[in-house]
Tab-separated table of C-alpha atoms in Angstrom:
chain	number	residue	atom	x	y	z
A	1	MET	CA	-50.021	-38.465	119.282
A	2	SER	CA	-47.557	-41.044	120.382
A	3	SER	CA	-48.538	-43.859	122.934
A	4	PRO	CA	-46.420	-46.527	124.886
A	5	ASP	CA	-47.608	-48.938	122.502
A	6	LYS	CA	-46.163	-47.208	119.278
A	7	PRO	CA	-43.277	-44.948	120.465
A	8	ALA	CA	-42.735	-42.041	117.682
A	9	PRO	CA	-39.207	-42.036	115.955
A	10	ALA	CA	-36.533	-41.556	118.322
A	11	PRO	CA	-34.685	-37.982	118.000
A	12	PRO	CA	-31.262	-38.218	116.383
A	13	LEU	CA	-29.237	-38.275	119.642
A	14	ALA	CA	-29.448	-41.899	121.470
A	15	TYR	CA	-28.923	-41.385	125.308
A	16	GLY	CA	-28.329	-44.070	127.656
A	17	GLY	CA	-27.930	-44.816	131.159
A	18	GLN	CA	-27.122	-47.157	134.109
A	19	ALA	CA	-28.891	-48.066	137.436
A	20	VAL	CA	-26.889	-47.390	140.593
A	21	LEU	CA	-27.549	-47.855	144.350
A	22	GLU	CA	-31.027	-45.978	144.934
A	23	GLY	CA	-30.598	-43.967	141.886
A	24	VAL	CA	-29.831	-43.711	137.937
A	25	MET	CA	-27.223	-42.189	135.757
A	26	MET	CA	-28.017	-40.442	132.592
A	27	ARG	CA	-25.538	-39.934	129.655
A	28	GLY	CA	-25.815	-37.611	126.683
A	29	ALA	CA	-23.353	-36.605	124.131
A	30	SER	CA	-21.657	-34.089	126.345
A	31	SER	CA	-22.649	-34.555	129.693
A	32	CYS	CA	-23.308	-37.121	132.266
A	33	ALA	CA	-25.692	-36.834	135.391
A	34	THR	CA	-26.365	-39.052	138.350
A	35	ALA	CA	-29.156	-38.714	140.529
A	36	VAL	CA	-29.450	-40.652	143.932
A	37	ARG	CA	-32.149	-40.799	146.427
A	38	SER	CA	-30.337	-39.825	149.727
A	39	PRO	CA	-31.529	-41.748	153.158
A	40	ASP	CA	-33.189	-38.434	154.277
A	41	GLY	CA	-35.218	-38.556	151.278
A	42	SER	CA	-33.664	-35.555	148.907
A	43	ILE	CA	-32.178	-36.370	145.775
A	44	ALA	CA	-28.257	-35.940	145.375
A	45	PHE	CA	-26.618	-35.092	142.043
A	46	ASP	CA	-23.165	-35.725	140.345
A	47	VAL	CA	-22.960	-34.114	136.875
A	48	HIS	CA	-20.056	-33.626	134.690
A	49	THR	CA	-19.036	-32.951	131.220
A	50	LEU	CA	-17.427	-35.510	128.888
A	51	ASP	CA	-14.950	-34.958	125.673
A	52	GLY	CA	-17.653	-34.518	123.250
A	53	ALA	CA	-15.025	-34.207	120.408
A	54	GLN	CA	-13.192	-37.226	121.122
A	55	ARG	CA	-16.345	-38.978	121.365
A	56	LYS	CA	-17.743	-37.690	118.040
A	57	LYS	CA	-14.148	-38.381	116.526
A	58	ILE	CA	-13.936	-42.040	117.622
A	59	GLY	CA	-17.673	-42.475	116.988
A	60	ARG	CA	-16.825	-42.470	113.124
A	61	LEU	CA	-14.594	-45.528	113.509
A	62	PRO	CA	-16.458	-48.494	113.103
A	63	PHE	CA	-15.165	-51.458	115.420
A	64	VAL	CA	-12.612	-49.096	117.240
A	65	ARG	CA	-15.671	-47.231	118.475
A	66	GLY	CA	-17.068	-50.519	120.251
A	67	LEU	CA	-13.999	-50.827	122.237
A	68	TYR	CA	-13.819	-46.998	123.309
A	69	VAL	CA	-17.581	-47.160	124.351
A	70	LEU	CA	-16.933	-50.246	126.665
A	71	VAL	CA	-14.110	-48.386	128.474
A	72	ASP	CA	-15.922	-45.307	128.658
A	73	THR	CA	-18.984	-47.085	129.992
A	74	LEU	CA	-16.890	-48.968	132.549
A	75	ASN	CA	-15.339	-45.516	133.494
A	76	LEU	CA	-18.595	-43.745	134.087
A	77	GLY	CA	-20.344	-46.766	135.487
A	78	PHE	CA	-17.693	-46.742	138.135
A	79	ARG	CA	-18.065	-43.030	138.973
A	80	ALA	CA	-21.573	-43.257	139.272
A	81	LEU	CA	-21.508	-46.249	141.578
A	82	ALA	CA	-19.030	-44.750	143.612
A	83	PHE	CA	-21.137	-41.467	143.949
A	84	SER	CA	-24.087	-43.605	144.636
A	85	ALA	CA	-22.321	-45.509	147.389
A	86	ARG	CA	-20.858	-42.385	149.038
A	87	VAL	CA	-24.350	-40.805	149.199
A	88	GLN	CA	-25.994	-44.085	150.756
A	89	ALA	CA	-22.965	-44.268	153.155
A	90	GLY	CA	-22.455	-40.766	154.158
A	91	PRO	CA	-19.614	-39.542	155.993
A	92	GLU	CA	-18.581	-42.905	157.009
A	93	LEU	CA	-17.255	-43.789	153.641
A	94	GLY	CA	-15.623	-40.841	153.431
A	95	THR	CA	-14.462	-38.930	150.162
A	96	SER	CA	-11.963	-41.438	148.866
A	97	ASP	CA	-12.649	-43.989	145.946
A	98	VAL	CA	-9.867	-46.345	146.561
A	99	PRO	CA	-11.852	-48.954	148.646
A	100	ILE	CA	-14.543	-49.038	145.802
A	101	ALA	CA	-11.909	-48.817	142.986
A	102	GLY	CA	-10.042	-51.891	144.737
A	103	SER	CA	-13.995	-53.495	144.701
A	104	MET	CA	-14.555	-52.832	141.148
A	105	ALA	CA	-11.058	-54.234	140.029
A	106	LEU	CA	-11.758	-57.380	142.170
A	107	ALA	CA	-15.268	-57.668	140.448
A	108	VAL	CA	-13.805	-57.465	136.853
A	109	LEU	CA	-11.288	-59.999	137.481
A	110	ALA	CA	-13.866	-62.201	138.850
A	111	GLY	CA	-16.084	-61.716	136.035
A	112	LEU	CA	-13.416	-62.382	133.746
A	113	GLY	CA	-12.760	-66.115	135.668
A	114	LEU	CA	-16.359	-66.762	135.926
A	115	PHE	CA	-17.771	-66.063	132.407
A	116	PHE	CA	-14.683	-66.717	130.275
A	117	LEU	CA	-12.131	-68.718	131.729
A	118	LEU	CA	-14.359	-71.129	133.549
A	119	PRO	CA	-16.535	-72.281	130.972
A	120	ALA	CA	-13.458	-72.543	128.385
A	121	GLY	CA	-11.674	-74.999	131.103
A	122	ALA	CA	-14.572	-76.804	131.819
A	123	ALA	CA	-15.439	-77.267	128.112
A	124	TYR	CA	-11.964	-78.380	127.388
A	125	LEU	CA	-12.205	-80.807	130.296
A	126	VAL	CA	-15.404	-82.620	128.500
A	127	GLU	CA	-13.781	-82.707	125.255
A	128	VAL	CA	-10.542	-84.229	126.490
A	129	VAL	CA	-12.601	-87.033	128.838
A	130	PHE	CA	-15.377	-87.769	126.020
A	131	GLY	CA	-13.291	-87.238	122.942
A	132	LEU	CA	-15.778	-84.411	121.552
A	133	PRO	CA	-14.561	-82.307	118.394
A	134	ALA	CA	-13.329	-79.035	119.327
A	135	ALA	CA	-16.450	-77.469	117.218
A	136	TRP	CA	-18.696	-79.326	120.052
A	137	GLY	CA	-16.663	-78.078	122.782
A	138	THR	CA	-16.921	-74.243	121.685
A	139	ILE	CA	-20.692	-75.044	121.732
A	140	LEU	CA	-20.730	-76.314	125.112
A	141	GLU	CA	-18.667	-73.264	126.207
A	142	GLY	CA	-20.893	-70.946	124.929
A	143	LEU	CA	-23.728	-72.806	126.528
A	144	MET	CA	-22.262	-72.824	129.624
A	145	ARG	CA	-21.317	-69.403	129.484
A	146	LEU	CA	-24.745	-68.265	128.774
A	147	ALA	CA	-25.936	-70.523	131.754
A	148	LEU	CA	-23.595	-68.795	134.042
A	149	LEU	CA	-24.618	-65.522	132.740
A	150	LEU	CA	-28.476	-66.266	133.266
A	151	GLY	CA	-27.836	-68.164	136.689
A	152	TYR	CA	-25.977	-65.081	137.883
A	153	ILE	CA	-28.064	-62.363	136.915
A	154	GLY	CA	-31.280	-64.392	138.191
A	155	SER	CA	-29.878	-65.364	141.867
A	156	ILE	CA	-28.619	-61.826	142.709
A	157	GLY	CA	-31.727	-60.485	141.633
A	158	ARG	CA	-33.395	-62.135	144.954
A	159	ILE	CA	-30.913	-60.053	146.949
A	160	PRO	CA	-33.463	-57.047	148.048
A	161	GLU	CA	-30.951	-54.311	147.365
A	162	ILE	CA	-29.962	-55.487	144.021
A	163	ALA	CA	-33.676	-55.950	143.244
A	164	ARG	CA	-34.131	-52.072	143.843
A	165	VAL	CA	-31.236	-51.712	141.425
A	166	TYR	CA	-33.153	-53.813	138.961
A	167	ALA	CA	-36.252	-51.279	139.374
A	168	TYR	CA	-34.203	-48.230	139.107
A	169	HIS	CA	-32.926	-49.921	135.975
A	170	GLY	CA	-36.666	-49.905	134.994
A	171	ALA	CA	-36.913	-46.526	135.629
A	172	GLU	CA	-34.225	-45.607	133.354
A	173	HIS	CA	-35.557	-47.612	130.468
A	174	LYS	CA	-38.906	-46.191	130.981
A	175	THR	CA	-37.824	-42.592	131.004
A	176	ILE	CA	-35.725	-42.736	127.740
A	177	HIS	CA	-38.605	-44.459	126.041
A	178	ALA	CA	-40.765	-41.770	127.018
A	179	PHE	CA	-38.447	-39.088	125.715
A	180	GLU	CA	-37.726	-40.922	122.486
A	181	ALA	CA	-41.704	-41.167	122.178
A	182	GLN	CA	-41.763	-37.164	122.871
A	183	ARG	CA	-44.030	-37.434	125.720
A	184	PRO	CA	-43.937	-35.267	128.962
A	185	LEU	CA	-41.164	-36.543	131.495
A	186	THR	CA	-43.670	-37.182	134.286
A	187	ILE	CA	-44.553	-40.120	136.507
A	188	ALA	CA	-47.817	-40.727	134.862
A	189	GLU	CA	-46.757	-40.468	131.347
A	190	ILE	CA	-43.545	-42.678	132.099
A	191	ALA	CA	-45.282	-45.444	133.960
A	192	PRO	CA	-46.864	-46.976	131.119
A	193	PHE	CA	-43.799	-47.787	128.970
A	194	PRO	CA	-41.948	-51.176	128.952
A	195	ARG	CA	-39.177	-51.591	131.058
A	196	GLU	CA	-37.067	-53.083	128.475
A	197	HIS	CA	-35.119	-50.898	125.776
A	198	PRO	CA	-33.056	-52.393	122.917
A	199	ARG	CA	-30.082	-50.447	123.598
A	200	CYS	CA	-29.757	-51.953	127.072
A	201	GLY	CA	-26.126	-53.166	128.190
A	202	THR	CA	-27.862	-56.648	129.059
A	203	ALA	CA	-28.373	-57.062	125.353
A	204	PHE	CA	-24.750	-55.899	124.785
A	205	LEU	CA	-23.986	-58.995	127.404
A	206	LEU	CA	-26.281	-61.726	125.492
A	207	THR	CA	-25.093	-60.251	122.045
A	208	LEU	CA	-21.262	-60.763	123.344
A	209	VAL	CA	-21.906	-64.456	124.464
A	210	VAL	CA	-23.728	-65.241	121.160
A	211	LEU	CA	-20.643	-63.996	119.371
A	212	SER	CA	-18.166	-65.850	121.116
A	213	VAL	CA	-19.651	-69.283	120.119
A	214	ILE	CA	-18.825	-67.918	116.689
A	215	VAL	CA	-15.457	-66.226	116.718
A	216	PHE	CA	-14.011	-69.029	118.991
A	217	SER	CA	-15.238	-71.544	116.813
A	218	LEU	CA	-13.212	-70.129	113.984
A	219	ILE	CA	-10.108	-70.176	116.103
A	220	GLY	CA	-10.001	-73.925	116.100
A	221	PRO	CA	-8.533	-76.507	118.601
A	222	MET	CA	-6.143	-75.319	121.022
A	223	PRO	CA	-3.933	-76.194	123.931
A	224	LEU	CA	-5.653	-75.272	127.270
A	225	GLY	CA	-3.120	-72.551	128.169
A	226	LEU	CA	-3.659	-70.670	124.776
A	227	ARG	CA	-7.483	-71.386	124.718
A	228	LEU	CA	-7.706	-69.479	128.128
A	229	LEU	CA	-5.206	-66.881	126.985
A	230	SER	CA	-7.549	-66.337	123.778
A	231	ARG	CA	-10.236	-66.071	125.551
A	232	VAL	CA	-9.242	-62.900	127.448
A	233	VAL	CA	-7.401	-61.509	124.517
A	234	LEU	CA	-10.234	-61.690	122.173
A	235	ILE	CA	-12.728	-60.186	124.579
A	236	PRO	CA	-12.167	-56.352	122.828
A	237	VAL	CA	-12.741	-57.877	119.471
A	238	LEU	CA	-15.972	-59.564	120.914
A	239	ALA	CA	-17.356	-56.188	122.277
A	240	SER	CA	-16.500	-54.324	119.129
A	241	LEU	CA	-18.438	-56.725	117.289
A	242	ALA	CA	-21.413	-56.802	119.563
A	243	TYR	CA	-21.542	-53.241	119.789
A	244	GLU	CA	-21.697	-52.693	115.952
A	245	TYR	CA	-24.517	-55.675	115.971
A	246	ILE	CA	-26.570	-53.606	118.598
A	247	ARG	CA	-26.276	-50.296	116.461
A	248	TRP	CA	-27.269	-52.136	113.260
A	249	THR	CA	-30.612	-53.592	114.949
A	250	ALA	CA	-31.361	-50.044	116.432
A	251	ARG	CA	-30.895	-48.968	112.870
A	252	VAL	CA	-33.188	-51.378	111.356
A	253	GLY	CA	-35.516	-52.111	114.721
A	254	GLU	CA	-38.653	-50.751	113.165
A	255	ARG	CA	-38.749	-53.624	110.159
A	256	PRO	CA	-40.838	-56.549	111.244
A	257	TRP	CA	-38.044	-59.150	110.547
A	258	ALA	CA	-35.581	-57.193	112.616
A	259	ARG	CA	-37.775	-57.111	115.443
A	260	LEU	CA	-36.999	-60.972	115.893
A	261	LEU	CA	-33.639	-60.202	116.427
A	262	VAL	CA	-33.994	-58.555	119.489
A	263	LEU	CA	-36.521	-60.395	121.052
A	264	PRO	CA	-34.117	-62.296	122.823
A	265	ASN	CA	-32.075	-59.293	124.159
A	266	LEU	CA	-35.657	-58.064	125.455
A	267	ALA	CA	-36.521	-61.469	127.000
A	268	LEU	CA	-32.888	-61.140	128.957
A	269	GLN	CA	-34.043	-57.591	130.392
A	270	ARG	CA	-36.983	-59.396	132.296
A	271	LEU	CA	-34.229	-60.676	134.658
A	272	THR	CA	-32.360	-57.429	134.821
A	273	THR	CA	-35.264	-54.950	135.236
A	274	ARG	CA	-37.991	-54.857	138.046
A	275	GLU	CA	-41.171	-52.569	137.838
A	276	PRO	CA	-40.184	-49.163	139.601
A	277	ASP	CA	-42.387	-47.051	141.857
A	278	GLY	CA	-42.873	-43.461	141.415
A	279	ALA	CA	-40.298	-42.327	143.670
A	280	MET	CA	-37.793	-44.244	141.395
A	281	ILE	CA	-39.283	-42.883	138.331
A	282	GLU	CA	-38.749	-39.375	139.951
A	283	VAL	CA	-35.035	-39.903	140.435
A	284	ALA	CA	-34.723	-41.325	137.035
A	285	ILE	CA	-36.187	-37.971	135.530
A	286	ALA	CA	-34.383	-36.052	137.715
A	287	ALA	CA	-31.069	-37.488	136.490
A	288	PHE	CA	-32.321	-37.149	132.771
A	289	GLU	CA	-33.404	-33.295	133.121
A	290	ALA	CA	-29.982	-32.675	134.639
A	291	MET	CA	-27.954	-34.300	132.172
A	292	ARG	CA	-30.043	-32.198	129.559
A	293	LYS	CA	-29.619	-29.240	131.352
A	294	ALA	CA	-25.776	-29.580	131.692
A	295	GLU	CA	-26.039	-29.927	127.892
A	296	GLY	CA	-27.993	-26.840	127.127
A	297	THR	CA	-30.806	-28.457	125.404
A	298	VAL	CA	-33.501	-27.495	128.036
A	299	GLN	CA	-33.649	-24.259	130.342
A	300	PRO	CA	-33.142	-24.691	134.066
A	301	THR	CA	-36.303	-24.270	136.199
A	302	ALA	CA	-36.416	-21.942	139.054
């Protein structure tokens, strides 16, 4: 029998998900389900099908699939966040996603400025003032980007509402761990599993930051304008490389030497997850089972 300390081999299909406001989104091969705890204590659902044929076709194309997954994840994440916001706000928010879409667009632009353009500009200034070689400036830029990422994740985690999202993030990971270990999806069975998971989006962010140092170092010195432009233009390249790296580490993850590669990613998830309570795990189970029912992999219960 499997145990939380030694999971059984994962099934061929790797499920994923995302934490939202008072809820969890679970994504499968052809369906996606978001479960959110309503203010009255009930669980609200948003279930929809995905373009499985297109996903399967693009999934065979190395590097191209990484960019597709990034755009697809952002799209699904926006829908899940918008749904959770509507559930929490009730009739006051209405049915339009326009205000939420505007907020998401501003958040993406702010993220580009904070995590890509600001470190590049600051490192360039240090290079000019202190006469550093471009290679050292690129390393400094990467360290600044990593420091900003860690500082941002850690600081917003102190906000009570975000801390609860982090706890739902932990519930999502624990539920997927339990399924991959072929354990019953009950609160008691799921709770002992770790709240970190090697396929987490947090792992993607850290991998992207590390790869940015390598890729940007290969470009060499540039004027400030071109340097800033390159940081934005090469984001799809970095995303594709990061995705392929994470896929590879997932395939070889059971080998002793490969476990060292995922340790930094798992350590970072200590910042982006919290220990969930039973009610949060219940919502994660509900989202997972709703997704699987939509895919026809389990029979609906009465």
